[in-house]
Coordinates of C-alpha atoms and ligand atoms in Angstrom, one line a residue:
X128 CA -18.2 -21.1 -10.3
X129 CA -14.6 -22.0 -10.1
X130 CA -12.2 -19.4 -9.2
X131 CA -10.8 -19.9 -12.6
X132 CA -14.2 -19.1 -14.3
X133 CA -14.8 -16.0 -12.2
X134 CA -11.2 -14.4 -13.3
X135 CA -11.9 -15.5 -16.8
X136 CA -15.2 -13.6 -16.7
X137 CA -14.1 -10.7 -15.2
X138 CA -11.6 -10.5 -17.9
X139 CA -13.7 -11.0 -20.4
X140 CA -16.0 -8.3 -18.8
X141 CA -13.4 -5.7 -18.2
X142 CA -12.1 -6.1 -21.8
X143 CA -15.5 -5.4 -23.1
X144 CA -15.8 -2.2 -21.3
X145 CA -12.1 -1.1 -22.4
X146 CA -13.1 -1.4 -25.9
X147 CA -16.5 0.4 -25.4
X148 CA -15.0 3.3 -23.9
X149 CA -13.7 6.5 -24.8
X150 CA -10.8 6.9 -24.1
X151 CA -10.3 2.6 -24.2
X152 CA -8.4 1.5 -20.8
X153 CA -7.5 -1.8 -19.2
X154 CA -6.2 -2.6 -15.2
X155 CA -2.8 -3.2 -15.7
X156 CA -3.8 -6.0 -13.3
X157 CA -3.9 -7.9 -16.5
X158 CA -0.2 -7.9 -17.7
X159 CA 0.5 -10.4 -15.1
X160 CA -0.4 -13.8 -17.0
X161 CA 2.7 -16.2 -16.7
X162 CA 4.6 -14.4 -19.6
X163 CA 4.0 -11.6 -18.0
X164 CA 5.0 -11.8 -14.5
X165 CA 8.4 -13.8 -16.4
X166 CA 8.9 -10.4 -18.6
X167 CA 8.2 -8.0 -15.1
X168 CA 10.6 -9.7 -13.5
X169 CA 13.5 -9.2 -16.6
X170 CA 11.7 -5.6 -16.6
X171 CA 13.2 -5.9 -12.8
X172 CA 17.1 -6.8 -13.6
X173 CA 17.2 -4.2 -17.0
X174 CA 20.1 -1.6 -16.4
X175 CA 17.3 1.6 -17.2
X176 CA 14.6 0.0 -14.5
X177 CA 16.3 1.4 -11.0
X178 CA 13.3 1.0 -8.5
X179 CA 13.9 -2.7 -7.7
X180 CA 17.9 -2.5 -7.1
X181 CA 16.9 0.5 -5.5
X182 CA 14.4 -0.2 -3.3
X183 CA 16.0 -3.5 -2.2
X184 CA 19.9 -1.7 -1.7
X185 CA 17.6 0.7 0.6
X186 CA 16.3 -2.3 1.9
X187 CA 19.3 -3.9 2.9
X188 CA 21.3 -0.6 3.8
X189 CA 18.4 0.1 6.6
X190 CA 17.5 -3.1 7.9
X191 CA 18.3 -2.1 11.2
X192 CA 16.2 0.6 11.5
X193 CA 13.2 -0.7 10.0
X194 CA 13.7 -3.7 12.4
X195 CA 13.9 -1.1 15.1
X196 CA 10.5 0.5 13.2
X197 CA 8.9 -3.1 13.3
X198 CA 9.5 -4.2 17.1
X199 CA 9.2 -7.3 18.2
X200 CA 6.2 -10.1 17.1
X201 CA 5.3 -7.8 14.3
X202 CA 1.9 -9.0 12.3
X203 CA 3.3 -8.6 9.3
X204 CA 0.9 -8.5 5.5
X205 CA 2.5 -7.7 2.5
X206 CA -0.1 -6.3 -0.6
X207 CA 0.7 -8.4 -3.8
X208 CA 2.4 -11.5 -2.8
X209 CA 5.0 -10.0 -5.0
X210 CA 8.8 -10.4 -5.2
X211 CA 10.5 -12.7 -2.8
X212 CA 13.8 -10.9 -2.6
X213 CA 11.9 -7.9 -1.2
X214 CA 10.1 -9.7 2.0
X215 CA 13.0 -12.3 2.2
X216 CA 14.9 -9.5 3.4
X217 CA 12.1 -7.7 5.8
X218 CA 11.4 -11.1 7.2
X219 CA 14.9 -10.9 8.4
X220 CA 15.5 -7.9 9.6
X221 CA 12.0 -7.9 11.9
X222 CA 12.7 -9.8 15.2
X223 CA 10.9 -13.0 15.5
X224 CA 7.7 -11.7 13.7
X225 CA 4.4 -13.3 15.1
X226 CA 3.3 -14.0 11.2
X227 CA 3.5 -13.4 7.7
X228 CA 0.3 -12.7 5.6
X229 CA 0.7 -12.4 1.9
X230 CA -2.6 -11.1 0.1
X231 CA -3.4 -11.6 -3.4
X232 CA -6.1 -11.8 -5.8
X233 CA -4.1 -15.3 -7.7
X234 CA -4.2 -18.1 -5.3
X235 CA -1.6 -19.9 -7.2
X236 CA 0.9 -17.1 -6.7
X237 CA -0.1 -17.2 -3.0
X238 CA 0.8 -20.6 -3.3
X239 CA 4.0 -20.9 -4.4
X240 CA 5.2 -18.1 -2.4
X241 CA 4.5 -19.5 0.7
X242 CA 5.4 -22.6 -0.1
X243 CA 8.9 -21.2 -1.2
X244 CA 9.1 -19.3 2.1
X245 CA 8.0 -21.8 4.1
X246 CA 11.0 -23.8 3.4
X247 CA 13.5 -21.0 4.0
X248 CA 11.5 -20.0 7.2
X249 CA 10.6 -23.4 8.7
X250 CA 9.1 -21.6 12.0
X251 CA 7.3 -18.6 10.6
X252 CA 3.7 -18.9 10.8
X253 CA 2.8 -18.1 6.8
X254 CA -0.9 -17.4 6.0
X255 CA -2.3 -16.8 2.9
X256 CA -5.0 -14.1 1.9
X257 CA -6.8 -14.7 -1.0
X258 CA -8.3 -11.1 -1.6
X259 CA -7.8 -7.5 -3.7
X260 CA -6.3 -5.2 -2.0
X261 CA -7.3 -2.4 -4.4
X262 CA -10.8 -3.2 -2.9
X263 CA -11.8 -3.4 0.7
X264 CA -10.7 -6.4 2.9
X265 CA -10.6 -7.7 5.6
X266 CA -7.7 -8.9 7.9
X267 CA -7.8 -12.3 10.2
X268 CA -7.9 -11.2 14.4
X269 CA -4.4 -10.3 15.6
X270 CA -2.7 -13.2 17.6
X271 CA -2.3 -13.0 21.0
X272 CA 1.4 -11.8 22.4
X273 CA 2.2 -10.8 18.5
X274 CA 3.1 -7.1 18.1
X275 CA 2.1 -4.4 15.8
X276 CA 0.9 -5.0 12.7
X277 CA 3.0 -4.0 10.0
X278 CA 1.8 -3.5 6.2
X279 CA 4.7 -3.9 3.5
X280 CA 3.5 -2.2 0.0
X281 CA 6.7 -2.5 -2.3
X282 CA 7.7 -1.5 -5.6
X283 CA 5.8 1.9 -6.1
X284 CA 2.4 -0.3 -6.9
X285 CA 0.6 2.6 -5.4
X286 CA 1.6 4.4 -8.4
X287 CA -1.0 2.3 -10.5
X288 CA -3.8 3.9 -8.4
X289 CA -5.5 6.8 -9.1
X290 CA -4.9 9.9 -5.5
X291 CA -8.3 8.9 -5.5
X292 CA -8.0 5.5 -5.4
X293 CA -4.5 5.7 -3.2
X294 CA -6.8 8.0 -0.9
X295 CA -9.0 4.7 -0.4
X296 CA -5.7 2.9 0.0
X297 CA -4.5 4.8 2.9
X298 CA -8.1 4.5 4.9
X299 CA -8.3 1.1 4.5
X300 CA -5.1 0.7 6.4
X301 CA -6.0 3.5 8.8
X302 CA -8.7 1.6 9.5
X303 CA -7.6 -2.2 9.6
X304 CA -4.2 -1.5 11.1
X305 CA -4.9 0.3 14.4
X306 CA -1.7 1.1 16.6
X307 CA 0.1 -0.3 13.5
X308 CA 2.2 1.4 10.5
X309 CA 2.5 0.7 6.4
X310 CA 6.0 0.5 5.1
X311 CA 5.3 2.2 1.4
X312 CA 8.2 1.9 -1.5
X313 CA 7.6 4.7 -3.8
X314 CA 9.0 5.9 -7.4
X315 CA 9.9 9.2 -6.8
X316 CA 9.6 12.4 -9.3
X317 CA 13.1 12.6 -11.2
X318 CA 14.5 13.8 -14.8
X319 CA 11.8 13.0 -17.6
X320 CA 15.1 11.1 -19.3
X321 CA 15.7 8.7 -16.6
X322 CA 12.0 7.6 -16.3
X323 CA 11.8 7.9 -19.9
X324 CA 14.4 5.3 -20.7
X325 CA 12.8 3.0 -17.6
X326 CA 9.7 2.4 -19.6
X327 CA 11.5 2.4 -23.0
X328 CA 14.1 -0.1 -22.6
X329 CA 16.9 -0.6 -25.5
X330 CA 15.9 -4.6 -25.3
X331 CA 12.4 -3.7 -25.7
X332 CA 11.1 -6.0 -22.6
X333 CA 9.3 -3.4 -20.8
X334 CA 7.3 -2.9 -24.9
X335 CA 6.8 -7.0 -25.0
X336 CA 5.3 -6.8 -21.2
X337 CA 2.7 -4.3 -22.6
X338 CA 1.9 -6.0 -25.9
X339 CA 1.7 -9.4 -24.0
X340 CA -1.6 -7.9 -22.7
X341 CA -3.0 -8.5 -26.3
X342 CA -1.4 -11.9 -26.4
X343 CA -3.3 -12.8 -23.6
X344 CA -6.7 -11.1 -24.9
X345 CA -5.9 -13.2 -27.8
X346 CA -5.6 -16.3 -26.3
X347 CA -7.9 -16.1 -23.3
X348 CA -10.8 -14.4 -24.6
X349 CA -10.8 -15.5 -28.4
X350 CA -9.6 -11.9 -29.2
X351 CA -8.0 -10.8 -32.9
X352 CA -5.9 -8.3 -32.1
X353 CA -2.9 -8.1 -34.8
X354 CA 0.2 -7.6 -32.8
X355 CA 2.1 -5.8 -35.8
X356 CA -0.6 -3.5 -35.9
X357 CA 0.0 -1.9 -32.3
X358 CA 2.5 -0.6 -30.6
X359 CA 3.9 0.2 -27.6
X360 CA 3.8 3.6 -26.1
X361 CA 4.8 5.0 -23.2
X362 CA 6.0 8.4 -22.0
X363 CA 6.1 11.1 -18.8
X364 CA 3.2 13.1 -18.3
X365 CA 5.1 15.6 -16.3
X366 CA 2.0 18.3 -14.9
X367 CA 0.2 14.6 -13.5
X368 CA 3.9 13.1 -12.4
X369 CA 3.0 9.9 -14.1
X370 CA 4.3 7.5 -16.6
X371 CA 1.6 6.8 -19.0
X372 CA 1.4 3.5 -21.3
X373 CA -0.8 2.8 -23.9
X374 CA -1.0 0.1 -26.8
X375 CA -1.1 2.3 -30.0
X376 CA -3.0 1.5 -33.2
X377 CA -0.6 2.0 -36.0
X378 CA -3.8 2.4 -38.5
X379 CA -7.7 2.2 -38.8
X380 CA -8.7 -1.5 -38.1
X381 CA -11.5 -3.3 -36.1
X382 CA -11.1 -5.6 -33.2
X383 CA -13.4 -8.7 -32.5
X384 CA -14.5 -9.7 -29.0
X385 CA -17.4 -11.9 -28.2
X386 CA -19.5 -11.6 -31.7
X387 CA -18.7 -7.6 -31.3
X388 CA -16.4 -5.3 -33.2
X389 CA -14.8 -2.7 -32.0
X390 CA -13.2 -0.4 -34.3
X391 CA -9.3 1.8 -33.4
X392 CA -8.9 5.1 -35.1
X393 CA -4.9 5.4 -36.5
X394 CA -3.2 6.7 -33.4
X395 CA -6.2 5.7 -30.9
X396 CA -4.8 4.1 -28.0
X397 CA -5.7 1.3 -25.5
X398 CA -4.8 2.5 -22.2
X399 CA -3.3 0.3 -19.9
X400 CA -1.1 1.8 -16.9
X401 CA -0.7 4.8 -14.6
X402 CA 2.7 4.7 -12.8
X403 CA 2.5 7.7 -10.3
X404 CA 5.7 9.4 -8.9
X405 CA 5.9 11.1 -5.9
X406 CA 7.6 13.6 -3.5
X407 CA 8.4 12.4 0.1
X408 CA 5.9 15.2 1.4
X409 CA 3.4 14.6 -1.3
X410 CA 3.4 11.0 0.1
X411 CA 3.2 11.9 3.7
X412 CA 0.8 14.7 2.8
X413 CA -1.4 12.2 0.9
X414 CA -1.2 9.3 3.9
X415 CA -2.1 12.5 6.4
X416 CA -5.4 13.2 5.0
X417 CA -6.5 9.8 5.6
X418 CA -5.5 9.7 9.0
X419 CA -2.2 8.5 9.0
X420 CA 1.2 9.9 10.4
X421 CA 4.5 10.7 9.4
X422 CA 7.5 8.3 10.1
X423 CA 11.3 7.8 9.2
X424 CA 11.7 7.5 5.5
X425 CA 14.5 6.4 3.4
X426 CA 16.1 7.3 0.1
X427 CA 19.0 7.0 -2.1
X428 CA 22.0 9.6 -2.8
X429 CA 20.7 10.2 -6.3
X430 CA 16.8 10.6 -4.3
X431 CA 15.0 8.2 -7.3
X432 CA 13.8 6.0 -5.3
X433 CA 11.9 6.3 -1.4
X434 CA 10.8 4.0 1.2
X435 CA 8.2 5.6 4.0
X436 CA 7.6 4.4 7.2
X437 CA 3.8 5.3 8.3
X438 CA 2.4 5.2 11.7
X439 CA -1.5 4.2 12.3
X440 CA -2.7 5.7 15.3
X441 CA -4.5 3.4 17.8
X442 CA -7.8 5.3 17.4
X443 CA -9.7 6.9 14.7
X444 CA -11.9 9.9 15.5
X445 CA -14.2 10.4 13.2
Ligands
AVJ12 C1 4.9 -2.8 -10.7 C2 3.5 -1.1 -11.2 C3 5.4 -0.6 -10.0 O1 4.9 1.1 -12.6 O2 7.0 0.7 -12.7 C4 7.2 -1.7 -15.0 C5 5.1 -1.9 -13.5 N1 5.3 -1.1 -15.9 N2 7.4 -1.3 -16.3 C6 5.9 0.3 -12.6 C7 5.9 -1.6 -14.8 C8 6.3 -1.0 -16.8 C9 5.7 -1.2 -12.3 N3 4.9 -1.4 -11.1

């Protein structure tokens, strides 16, 4: 099968499971079609959506020390060959890194990323890794001379796992990046308001990035969702520190997928994202139990957003 028929089947087949469940819920791994990764990145520049210019001013304001972090001929894979701006300004600061290993589950985004950095780095040794990082994988041998291996996980993704599933995180680089250290961007826990308004925008982008999930069902999988039927919901779950969203079914109507119906209750909702915040010492606390240790870490005056260096020690006892 091509790798365009096995992502088409696993939509298909994680679709059909959302709508058999109870509650229904979708990976938000499947907002990020082409309209979708166009309406993240406006979701990026709005004036309520602070992590990105946040994360990158503490980015730029602490380059030296995270180069200092780094050392020399660091190994450096980022999770999510994501947003350019972000390792653009890492691959910079770290001196004379050995390599640069973006790992994604969409080859094309792989792709073009390199390709774009490629040009601006003309000496950096760039290699793609086609792989999920919210699974196991597995990382190519270290180069010889090249210095620590250094993990860059941006933009509060963690925050779409589950602890459980950030628990498996965490291991997975205890246990592939020996003697090296995760640098971790992370939403922190704030005012309901401000994270209210980041996730309910006054342009309604950040509402058109959720819906475009049933645009895409629609169009990739033969779906007939009615798009002025649902909409979109999201809001601060404040005992689980998390933003919830969910597609909301504005009455009683039936869904068609594959010959099957599946039927909404008014006010049932599809869910589709968990965006976890955090405390600096929930983080390190959280990174601890799987066996790794507490660095430097960065935030802002107002403290909304936080960027945490993590050590991995050379051995694991078990
Ligand atoms: C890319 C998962 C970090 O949770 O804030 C933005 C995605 N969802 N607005 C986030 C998102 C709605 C974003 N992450």
């Amino acid at each position: 099968m091509t790798q365009h028929a096995t992502e088409h089947l696993k939509f298909l087949q994680d679709m059909q499971t959302a709508l058999s469940q109870s509650p229904k819920s979708i990976s938000p791994k499947y907002f990020y079609d082409q309209t979708g990764s166009a309406l993240f990145d406006r979701i990026c520049a709005l004036p309520e959506y602070y992590p990105t210019r946040t994360e990158l001013a503490l980015l730029q304001t602490h380059a030296t020390d995270i180069g200092q972090c780094m050392g020399e001929h660091a190994d450096i894979i980022e999770f999510g060959a994501g947003s350019l701006q972000k390792i653009r300004l890492l691959l910079k600061t770290a001196q004379q890194p050995a390599r640069y290993l973006p790992m994604d589950i969409s080859g094309v985004h792989l792709e073009a990323a390199s390709l774009t950095l490629q040009q601006e780095f003309p000496h950096l040794r760039i290699q793609p890794l086609v792989a999920d990082y919210t699974q196991d994988w597995q990382l190519p041998a270290a180069l010889p001379h090249a210095g620590k291996r250094v993990a860059f996980f941006p933009g509060s993704t963690i925050g779409n796992f589950s602890p459980a599933q950030a628990h498996a995180f965490f291991q997975n680089c205890a246990h592939h990046l020996p003697g090296g250290a995760l640098l971790l961007g992370v939403d922190l826990v704030k005012s309901p308001d401000v994270l209210h308004a980041a996730y309910n925008d006054a342009q309604g982008v950040t509402a058109a990035f959720n819906l475009n999930l049933l645009t895409r069902a629609n169009r990739e999988l033969g779906c007939d969702f009615d798009l002025t039927r649902f909409a979109h919901s999201a809001f601060y779950n404040a005992p689980l520190q998390r933003i919830e969203m969910h597609l909301l079914s504005l009455q009683a109507q039936t869904v068609h997928l594959n010959g099957m119906a599946y039927s909404f209750a008014q006010g049932e909702t599809l869910h589709t994202e968990y965006s976890h915040k955090f405390t600096i010492a929930g983080v390190q606390q959280a990174a601890l139990a799987a066996g790794l240790q507490a660095g430097a870490y960065w935030t802002d005056p107002q403290h909304h957003f936080g960027l945490l260096w993590l050590n991995i020690p050379h051995t694991q006892e078990h």
